[in-house]
Coordinates of N, CA and C in Angstrom, one line a residue:
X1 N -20.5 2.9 24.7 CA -19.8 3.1 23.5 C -18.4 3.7 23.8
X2 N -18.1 4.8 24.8 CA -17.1 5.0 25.2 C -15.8 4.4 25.5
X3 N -16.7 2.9 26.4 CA -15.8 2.2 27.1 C -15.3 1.1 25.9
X4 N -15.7 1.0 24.9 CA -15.6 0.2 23.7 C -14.6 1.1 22.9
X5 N -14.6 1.9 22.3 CA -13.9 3.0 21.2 C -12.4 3.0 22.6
X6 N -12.3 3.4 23.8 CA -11.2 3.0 24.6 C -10.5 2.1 24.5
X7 N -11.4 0.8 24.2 CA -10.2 -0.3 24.2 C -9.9 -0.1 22.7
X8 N -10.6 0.0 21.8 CA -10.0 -0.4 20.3 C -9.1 0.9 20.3
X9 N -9.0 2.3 20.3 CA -7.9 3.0 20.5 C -6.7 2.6 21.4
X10 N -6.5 2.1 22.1 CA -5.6 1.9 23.0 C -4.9 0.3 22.6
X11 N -5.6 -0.2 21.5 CA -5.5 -1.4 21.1 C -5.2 -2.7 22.1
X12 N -6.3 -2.9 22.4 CA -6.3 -3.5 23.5 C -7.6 -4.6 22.6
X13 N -7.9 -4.9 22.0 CA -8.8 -5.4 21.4 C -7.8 -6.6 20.5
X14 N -8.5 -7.6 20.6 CA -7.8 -8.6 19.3 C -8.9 -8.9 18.7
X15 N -8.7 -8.6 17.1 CA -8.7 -9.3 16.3 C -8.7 -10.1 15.0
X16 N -8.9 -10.8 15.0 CA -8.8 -11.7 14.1 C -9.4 -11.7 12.6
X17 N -8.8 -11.8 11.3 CA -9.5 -11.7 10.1 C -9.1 -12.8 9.3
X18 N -10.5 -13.0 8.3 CA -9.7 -13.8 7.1 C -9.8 -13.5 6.1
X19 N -9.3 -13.5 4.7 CA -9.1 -12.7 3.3 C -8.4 -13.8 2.5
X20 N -8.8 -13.2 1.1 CA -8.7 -14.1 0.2 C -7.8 -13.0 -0.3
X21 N -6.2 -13.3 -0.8 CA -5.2 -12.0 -1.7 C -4.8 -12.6 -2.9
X22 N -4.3 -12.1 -3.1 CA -3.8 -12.2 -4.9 C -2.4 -12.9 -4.6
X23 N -2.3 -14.3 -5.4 CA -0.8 -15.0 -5.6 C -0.6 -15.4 -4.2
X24 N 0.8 -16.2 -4.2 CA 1.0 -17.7 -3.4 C 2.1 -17.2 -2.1
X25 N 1.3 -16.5 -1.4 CA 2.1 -16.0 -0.1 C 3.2 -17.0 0.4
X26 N 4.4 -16.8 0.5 CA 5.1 -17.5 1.3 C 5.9 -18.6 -0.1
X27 N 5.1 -18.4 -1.4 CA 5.8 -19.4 -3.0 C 5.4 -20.2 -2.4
X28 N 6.0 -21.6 -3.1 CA 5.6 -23.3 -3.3 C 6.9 -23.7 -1.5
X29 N 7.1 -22.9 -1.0 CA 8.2 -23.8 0.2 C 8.3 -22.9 1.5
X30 N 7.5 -21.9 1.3 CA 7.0 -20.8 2.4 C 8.3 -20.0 2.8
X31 N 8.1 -19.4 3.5 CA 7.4 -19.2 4.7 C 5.9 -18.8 4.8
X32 N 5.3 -19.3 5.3 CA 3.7 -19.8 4.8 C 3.2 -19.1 6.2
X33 N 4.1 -17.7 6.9 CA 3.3 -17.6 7.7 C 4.4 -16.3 8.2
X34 N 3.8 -15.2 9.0 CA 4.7 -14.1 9.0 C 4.0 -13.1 10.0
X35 N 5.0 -11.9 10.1 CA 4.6 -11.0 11.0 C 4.8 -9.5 9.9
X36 N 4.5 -8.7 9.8 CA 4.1 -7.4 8.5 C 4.4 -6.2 10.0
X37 N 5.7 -5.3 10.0 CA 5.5 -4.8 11.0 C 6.1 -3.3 10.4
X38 N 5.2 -2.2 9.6 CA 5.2 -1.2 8.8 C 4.5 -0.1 9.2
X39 N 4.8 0.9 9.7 CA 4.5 2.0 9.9 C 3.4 2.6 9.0
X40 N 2.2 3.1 9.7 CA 1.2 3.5 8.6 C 1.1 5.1 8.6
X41 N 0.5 5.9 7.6 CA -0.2 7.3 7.9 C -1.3 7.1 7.4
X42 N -2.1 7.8 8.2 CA -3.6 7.6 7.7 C -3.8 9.5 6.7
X43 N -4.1 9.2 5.5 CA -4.2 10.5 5.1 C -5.8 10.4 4.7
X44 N -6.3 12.1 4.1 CA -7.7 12.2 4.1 C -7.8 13.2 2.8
X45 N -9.1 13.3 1.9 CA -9.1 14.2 1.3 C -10.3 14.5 1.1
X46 N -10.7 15.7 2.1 CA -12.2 16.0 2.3 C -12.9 16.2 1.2
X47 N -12.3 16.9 -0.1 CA -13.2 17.7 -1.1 C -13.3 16.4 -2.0
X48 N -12.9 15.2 -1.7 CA -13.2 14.1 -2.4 C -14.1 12.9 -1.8
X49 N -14.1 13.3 -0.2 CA -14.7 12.2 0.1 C -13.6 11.1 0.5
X50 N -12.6 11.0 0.5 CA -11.7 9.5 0.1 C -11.1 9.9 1.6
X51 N -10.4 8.8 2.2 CA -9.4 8.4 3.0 C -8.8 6.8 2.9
X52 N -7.9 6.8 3.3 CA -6.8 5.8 3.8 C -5.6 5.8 4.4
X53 N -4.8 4.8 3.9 CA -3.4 5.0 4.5 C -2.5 4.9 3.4
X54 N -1.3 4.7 4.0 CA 0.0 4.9 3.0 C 0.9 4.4 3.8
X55 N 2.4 3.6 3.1 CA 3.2 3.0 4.0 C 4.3 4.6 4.5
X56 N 4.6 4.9 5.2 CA 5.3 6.0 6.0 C 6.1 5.7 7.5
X57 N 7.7 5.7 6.9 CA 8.5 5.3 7.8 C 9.2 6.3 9.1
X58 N 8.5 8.1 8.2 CA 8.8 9.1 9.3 C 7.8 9.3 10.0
X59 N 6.8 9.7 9.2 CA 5.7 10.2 10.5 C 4.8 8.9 10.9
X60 N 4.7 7.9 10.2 CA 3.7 6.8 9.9 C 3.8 6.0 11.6
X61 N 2.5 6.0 11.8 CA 2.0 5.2 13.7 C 2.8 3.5 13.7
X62 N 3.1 2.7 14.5 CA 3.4 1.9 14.4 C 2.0 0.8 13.8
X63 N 2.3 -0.3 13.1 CA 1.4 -1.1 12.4 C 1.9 -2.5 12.1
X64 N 1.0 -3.5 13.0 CA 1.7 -4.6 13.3 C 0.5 -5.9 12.3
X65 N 0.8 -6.7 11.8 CA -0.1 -7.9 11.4 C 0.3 -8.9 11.5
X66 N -0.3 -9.8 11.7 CA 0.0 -11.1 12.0 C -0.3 -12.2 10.7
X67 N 0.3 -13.0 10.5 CA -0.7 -13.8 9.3 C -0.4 -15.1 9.0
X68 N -1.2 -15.9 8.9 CA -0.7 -17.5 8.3 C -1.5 -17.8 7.2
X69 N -0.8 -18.7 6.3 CA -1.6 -19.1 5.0 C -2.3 -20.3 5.5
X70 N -3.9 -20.1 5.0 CA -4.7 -21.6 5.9 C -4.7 -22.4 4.2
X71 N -4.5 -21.8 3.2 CA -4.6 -22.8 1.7 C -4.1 -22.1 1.1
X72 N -3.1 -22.7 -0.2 CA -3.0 -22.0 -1.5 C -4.0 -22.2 -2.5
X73 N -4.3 -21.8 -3.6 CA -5.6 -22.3 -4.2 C -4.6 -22.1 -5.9
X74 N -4.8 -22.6 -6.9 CA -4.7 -22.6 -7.9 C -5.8 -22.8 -9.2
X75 N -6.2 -21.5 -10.0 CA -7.5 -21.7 -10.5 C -6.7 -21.4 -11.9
X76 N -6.7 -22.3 -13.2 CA -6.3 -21.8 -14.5 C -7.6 -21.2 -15.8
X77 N -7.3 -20.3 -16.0 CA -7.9 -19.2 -17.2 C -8.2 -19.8 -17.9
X78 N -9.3 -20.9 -18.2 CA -10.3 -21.6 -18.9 C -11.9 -21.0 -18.7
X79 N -12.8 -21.6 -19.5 CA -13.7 -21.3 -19.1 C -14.7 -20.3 -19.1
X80 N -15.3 -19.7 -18.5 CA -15.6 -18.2 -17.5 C -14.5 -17.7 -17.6
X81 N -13.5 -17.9 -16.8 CA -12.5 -17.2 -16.5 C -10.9 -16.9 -17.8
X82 N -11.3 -17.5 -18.7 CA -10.6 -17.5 -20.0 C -10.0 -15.8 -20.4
X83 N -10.7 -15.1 -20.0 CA -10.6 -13.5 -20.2 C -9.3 -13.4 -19.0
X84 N -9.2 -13.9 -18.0 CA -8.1 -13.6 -17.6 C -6.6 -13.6 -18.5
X85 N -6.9 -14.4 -19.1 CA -5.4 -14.7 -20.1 C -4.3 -15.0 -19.5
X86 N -4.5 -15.7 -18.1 CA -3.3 -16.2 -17.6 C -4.0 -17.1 -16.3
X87 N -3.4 -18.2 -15.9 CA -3.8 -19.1 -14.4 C -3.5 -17.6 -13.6
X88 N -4.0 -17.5 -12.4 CA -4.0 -17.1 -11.6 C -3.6 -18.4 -9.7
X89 N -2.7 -17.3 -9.1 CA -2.3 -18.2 -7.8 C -3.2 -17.2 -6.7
X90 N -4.2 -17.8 -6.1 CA -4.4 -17.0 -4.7 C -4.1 -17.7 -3.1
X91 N -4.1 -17.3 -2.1 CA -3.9 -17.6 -1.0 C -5.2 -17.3 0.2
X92 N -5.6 -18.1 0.5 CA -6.8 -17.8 1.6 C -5.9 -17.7 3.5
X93 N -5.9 -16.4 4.0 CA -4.6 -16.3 5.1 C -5.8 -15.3 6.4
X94 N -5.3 -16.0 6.9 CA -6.1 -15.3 8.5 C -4.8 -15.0 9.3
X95 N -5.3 -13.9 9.7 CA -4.8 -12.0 10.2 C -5.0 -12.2 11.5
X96 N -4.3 -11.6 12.2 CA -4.6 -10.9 13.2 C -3.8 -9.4 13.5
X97 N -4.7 -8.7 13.8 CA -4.2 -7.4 14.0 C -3.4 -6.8 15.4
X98 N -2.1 -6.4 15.5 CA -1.9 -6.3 16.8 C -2.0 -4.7 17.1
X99 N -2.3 -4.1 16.4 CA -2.5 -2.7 16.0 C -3.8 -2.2 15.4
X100 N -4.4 -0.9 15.5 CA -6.0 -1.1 14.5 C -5.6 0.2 13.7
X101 N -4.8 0.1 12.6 CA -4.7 1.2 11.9 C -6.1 1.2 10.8
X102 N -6.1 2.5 9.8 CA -6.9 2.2 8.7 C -6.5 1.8 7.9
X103 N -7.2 0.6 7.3 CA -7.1 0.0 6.2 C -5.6 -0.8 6.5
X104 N -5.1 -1.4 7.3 CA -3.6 -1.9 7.9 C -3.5 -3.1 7.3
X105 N -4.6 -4.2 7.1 CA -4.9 -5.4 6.2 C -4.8 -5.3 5.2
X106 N -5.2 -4.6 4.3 CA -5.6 -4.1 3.0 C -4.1 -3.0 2.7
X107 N -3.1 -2.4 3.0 CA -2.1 -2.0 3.2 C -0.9 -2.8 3.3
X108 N -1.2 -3.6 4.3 CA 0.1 -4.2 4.4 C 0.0 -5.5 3.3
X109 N -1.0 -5.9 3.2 CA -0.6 -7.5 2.2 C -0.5 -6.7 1.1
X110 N -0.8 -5.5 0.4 CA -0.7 -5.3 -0.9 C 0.7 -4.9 -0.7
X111 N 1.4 -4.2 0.3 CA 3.0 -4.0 0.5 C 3.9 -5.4 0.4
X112 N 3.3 -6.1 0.9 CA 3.9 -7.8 0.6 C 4.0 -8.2 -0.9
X113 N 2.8 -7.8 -1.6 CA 2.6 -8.2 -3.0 C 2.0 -9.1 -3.3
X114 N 1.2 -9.0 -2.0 CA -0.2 -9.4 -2.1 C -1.9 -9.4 -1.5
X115 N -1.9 -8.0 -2.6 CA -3.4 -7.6 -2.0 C -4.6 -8.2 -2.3
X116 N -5.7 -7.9 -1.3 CA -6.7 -8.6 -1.4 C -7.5 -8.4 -2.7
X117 N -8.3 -9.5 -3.0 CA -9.0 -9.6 -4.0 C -10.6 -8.8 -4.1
X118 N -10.4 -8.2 -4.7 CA -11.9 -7.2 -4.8 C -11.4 -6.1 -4.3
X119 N -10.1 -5.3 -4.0 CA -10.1 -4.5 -2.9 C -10.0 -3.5 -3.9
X120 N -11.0 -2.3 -4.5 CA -11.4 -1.2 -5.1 C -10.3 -0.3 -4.9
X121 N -9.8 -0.2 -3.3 CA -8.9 1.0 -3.7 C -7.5 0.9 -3.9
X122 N -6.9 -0.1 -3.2 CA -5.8 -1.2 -3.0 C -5.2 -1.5 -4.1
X123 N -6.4 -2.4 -4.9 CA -6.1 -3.3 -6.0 C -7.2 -3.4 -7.2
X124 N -6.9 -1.9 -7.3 CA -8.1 -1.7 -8.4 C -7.7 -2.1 -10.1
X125 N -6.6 -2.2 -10.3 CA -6.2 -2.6 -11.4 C -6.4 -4.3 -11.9
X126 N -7.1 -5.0 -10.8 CA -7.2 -6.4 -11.1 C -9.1 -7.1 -10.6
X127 N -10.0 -5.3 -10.5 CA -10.7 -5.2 -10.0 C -12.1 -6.1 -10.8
X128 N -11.9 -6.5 -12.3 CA -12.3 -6.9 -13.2 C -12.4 -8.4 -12.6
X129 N -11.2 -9.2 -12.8 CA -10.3 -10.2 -12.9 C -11.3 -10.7 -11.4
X130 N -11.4 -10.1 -10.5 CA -11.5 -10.3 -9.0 C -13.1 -10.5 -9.1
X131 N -14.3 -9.6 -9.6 CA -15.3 -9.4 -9.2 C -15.9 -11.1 -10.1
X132 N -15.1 -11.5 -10.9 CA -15.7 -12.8 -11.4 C -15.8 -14.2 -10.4
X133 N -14.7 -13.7 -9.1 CA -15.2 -14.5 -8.1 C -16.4 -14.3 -7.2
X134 N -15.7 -12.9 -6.8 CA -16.8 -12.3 -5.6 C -16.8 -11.0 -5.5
X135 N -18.4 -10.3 -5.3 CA -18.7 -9.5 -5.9 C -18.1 -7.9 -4.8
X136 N -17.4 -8.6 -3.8 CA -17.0 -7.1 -3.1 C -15.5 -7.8 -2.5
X137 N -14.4 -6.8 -1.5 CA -13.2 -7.6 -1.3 C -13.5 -8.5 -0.3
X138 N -13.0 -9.1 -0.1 CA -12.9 -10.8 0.3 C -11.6 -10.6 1.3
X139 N -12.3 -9.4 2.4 CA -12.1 -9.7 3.9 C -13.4 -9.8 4.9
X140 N -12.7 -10.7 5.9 CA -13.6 -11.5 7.3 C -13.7 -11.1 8.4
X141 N -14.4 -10.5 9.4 CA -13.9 -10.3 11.0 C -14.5 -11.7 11.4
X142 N -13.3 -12.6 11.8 CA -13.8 -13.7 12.0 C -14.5 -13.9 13.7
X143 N -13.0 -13.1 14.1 CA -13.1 -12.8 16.0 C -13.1 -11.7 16.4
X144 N -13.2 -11.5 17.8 CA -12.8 -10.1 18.0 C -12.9 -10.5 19.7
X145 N -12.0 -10.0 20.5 CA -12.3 -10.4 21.8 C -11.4 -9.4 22.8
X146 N -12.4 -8.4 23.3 CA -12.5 -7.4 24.9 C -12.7 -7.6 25.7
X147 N -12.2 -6.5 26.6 CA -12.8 -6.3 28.3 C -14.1 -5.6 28.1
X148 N -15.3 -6.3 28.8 CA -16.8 -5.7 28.5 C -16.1 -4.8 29.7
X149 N -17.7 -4.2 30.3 CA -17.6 -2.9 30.9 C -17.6 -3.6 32.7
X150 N -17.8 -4.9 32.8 CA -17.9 -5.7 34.2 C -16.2 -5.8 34.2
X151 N -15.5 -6.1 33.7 CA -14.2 -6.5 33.7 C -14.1 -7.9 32.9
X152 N -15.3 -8.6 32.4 CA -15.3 -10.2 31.9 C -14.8 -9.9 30.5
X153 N -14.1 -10.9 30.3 CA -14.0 -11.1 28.9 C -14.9 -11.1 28.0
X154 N -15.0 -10.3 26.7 CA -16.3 -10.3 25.7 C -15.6 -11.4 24.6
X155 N -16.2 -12.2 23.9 CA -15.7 -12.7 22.5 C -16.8 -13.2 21.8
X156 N -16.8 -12.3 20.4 CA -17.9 -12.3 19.5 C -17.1 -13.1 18.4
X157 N -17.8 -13.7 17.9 CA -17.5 -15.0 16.5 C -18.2 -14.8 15.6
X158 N -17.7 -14.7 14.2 CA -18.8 -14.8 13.4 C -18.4 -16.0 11.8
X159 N -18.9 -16.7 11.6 CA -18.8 -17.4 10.4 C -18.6 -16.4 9.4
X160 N -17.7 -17.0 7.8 CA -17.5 -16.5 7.4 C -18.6 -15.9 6.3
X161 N -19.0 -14.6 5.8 CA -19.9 -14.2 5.3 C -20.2 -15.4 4.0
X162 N -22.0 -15.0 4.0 CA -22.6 -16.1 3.0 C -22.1 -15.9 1.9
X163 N -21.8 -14.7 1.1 CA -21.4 -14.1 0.1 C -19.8 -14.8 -0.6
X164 N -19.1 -14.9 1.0 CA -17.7 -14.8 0.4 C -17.4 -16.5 0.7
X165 N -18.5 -17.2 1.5 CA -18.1 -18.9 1.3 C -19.3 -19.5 0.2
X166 N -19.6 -18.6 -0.7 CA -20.2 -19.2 -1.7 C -19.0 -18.6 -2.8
X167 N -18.4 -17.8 -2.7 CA -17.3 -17.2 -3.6 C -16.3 -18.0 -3.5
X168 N -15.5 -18.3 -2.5 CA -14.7 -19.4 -2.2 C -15.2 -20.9 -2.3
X169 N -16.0 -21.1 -2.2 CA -16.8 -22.6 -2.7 C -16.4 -22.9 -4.6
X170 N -16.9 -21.7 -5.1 CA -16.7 -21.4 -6.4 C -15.8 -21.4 -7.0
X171 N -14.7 -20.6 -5.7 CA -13.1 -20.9 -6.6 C -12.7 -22.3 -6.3
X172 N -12.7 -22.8 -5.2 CA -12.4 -24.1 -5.2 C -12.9 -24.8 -5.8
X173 N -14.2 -24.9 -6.6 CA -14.7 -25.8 -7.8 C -13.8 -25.6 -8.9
X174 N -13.2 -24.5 -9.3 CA -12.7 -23.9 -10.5 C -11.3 -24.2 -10.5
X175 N -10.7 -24.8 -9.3 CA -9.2 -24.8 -9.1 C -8.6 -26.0 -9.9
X176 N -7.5 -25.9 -9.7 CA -7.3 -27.5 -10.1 C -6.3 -28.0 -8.8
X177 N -6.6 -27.5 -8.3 CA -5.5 -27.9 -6.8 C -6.0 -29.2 -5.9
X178 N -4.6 -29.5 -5.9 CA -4.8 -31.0 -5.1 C -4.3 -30.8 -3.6
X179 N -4.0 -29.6 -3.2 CA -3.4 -29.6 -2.0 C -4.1 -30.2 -0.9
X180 N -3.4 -30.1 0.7 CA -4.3 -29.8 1.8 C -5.5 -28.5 1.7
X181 N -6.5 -29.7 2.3 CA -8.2 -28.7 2.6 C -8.3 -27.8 4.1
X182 N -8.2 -26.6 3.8 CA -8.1 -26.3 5.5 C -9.9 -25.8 5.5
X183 N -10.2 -26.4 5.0 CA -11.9 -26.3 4.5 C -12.7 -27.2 4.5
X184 N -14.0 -27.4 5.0 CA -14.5 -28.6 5.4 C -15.6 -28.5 3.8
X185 N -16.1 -29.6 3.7 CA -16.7 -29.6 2.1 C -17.7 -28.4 2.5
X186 N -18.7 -27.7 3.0 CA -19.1 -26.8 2.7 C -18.5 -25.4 2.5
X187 N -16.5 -25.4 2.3 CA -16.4 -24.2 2.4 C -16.3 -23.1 3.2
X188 N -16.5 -23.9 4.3 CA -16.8 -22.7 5.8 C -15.0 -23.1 6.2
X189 N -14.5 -21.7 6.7 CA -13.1 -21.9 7.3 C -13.2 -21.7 8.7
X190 N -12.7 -23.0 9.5 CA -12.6 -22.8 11.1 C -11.8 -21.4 11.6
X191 N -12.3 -21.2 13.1 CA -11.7 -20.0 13.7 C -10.6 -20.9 14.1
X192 N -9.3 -20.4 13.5 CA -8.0 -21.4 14.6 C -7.0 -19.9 14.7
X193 N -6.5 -20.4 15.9 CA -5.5 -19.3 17.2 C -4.1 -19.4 16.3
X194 N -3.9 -18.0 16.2 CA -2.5 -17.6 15.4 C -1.6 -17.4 16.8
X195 N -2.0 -17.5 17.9 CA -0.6 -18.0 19.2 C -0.4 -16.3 19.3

């Protein structure tokens, strides 16, 4: 356990996430793909229970992300979804982390102005609007890959949760988008290398 909590402090660990955020990262002509490089503070408030972070340019740790848009998605306010009272734009974008702050995913795309969907503490004002897709926020640890304790490289994979490719299945039924599919008909999003 030691030799594990060493690499992820020392950030020596990659990796990789996917998330569903709010609106069309990068607009209709991109840049459809980017580096988020913002200083975090992690603050705490015992007598509540709560922590996170906050963007902080004096005392704040260095905080790096990586990101590409794998789809835009377009879903219009018909329907079910008619209570929104307006189309909604989301973006489905896989992360990588070059840094392991808290909450650094969830932080930095809502500093972009565009946070993830479901995210309670982030983006609780749209928390309504969000749970009609999927019922918690709609982030992925897709990869993750260390030095085990022999010196070999470790790399654990995991598909994207049942929960959130039946959520994303759903919005893509609901869309009216004609774009490129970076999604195979079941809705499962491939692991592909952000370089």
């Amino acid at each position: 356990f030691k030799h594990f909590t060493a690499q992820n402090s020392a950030h020596k660990m990659q990796k990789e996430y996917i998330a569903l955020v709010c609106g069309r990262v990068g607009g209709e002509h991109g840049p459809h793909n980017g580096l988020i490089d913002v200083p975090l503070k992690k603050w705490q408030d015992f007598n509540r229970r709560e922590f996170g972070s906050v963007i902080c340019t004096t005392d704040g740790l260095p905080a790096v992300t990586k990101y590409k848009v794998l789809r835009h998605i377009h879903v219009p306010a018909k329907g079910v979804l008619a209570f929104w009272g307006k189309d909604r734009w989301f973006s489905l974008v896989q992360m990588r982390i070059l840094t392991g702050r808290t909450h650094q995913i969830r932080v930095h795309m809502g500093f972009i102005g565009h946070p993830l969907v479901g995210d309670i503490k982030y983006n609780a004002k749209l928390l309504e609007e969000d749970y009609a897709i999927v019922p918690r926020i709609f982030l992925h640890c897709l990869r993750m890959e260390f030095e085990d304790m022999d010196g070999s490289t470790f790399v654990a994979s995991s598909d994207l949760a049942s929960d959130l490719q039946v959520g994303l299945t759903r919005l893509l039924e609901m869309s009216d988008d004609v774009g490129p599919d970076a999604t195979d008909a079941s809705g499962e999003v491939p692991v592909a290398s952000l370089g």
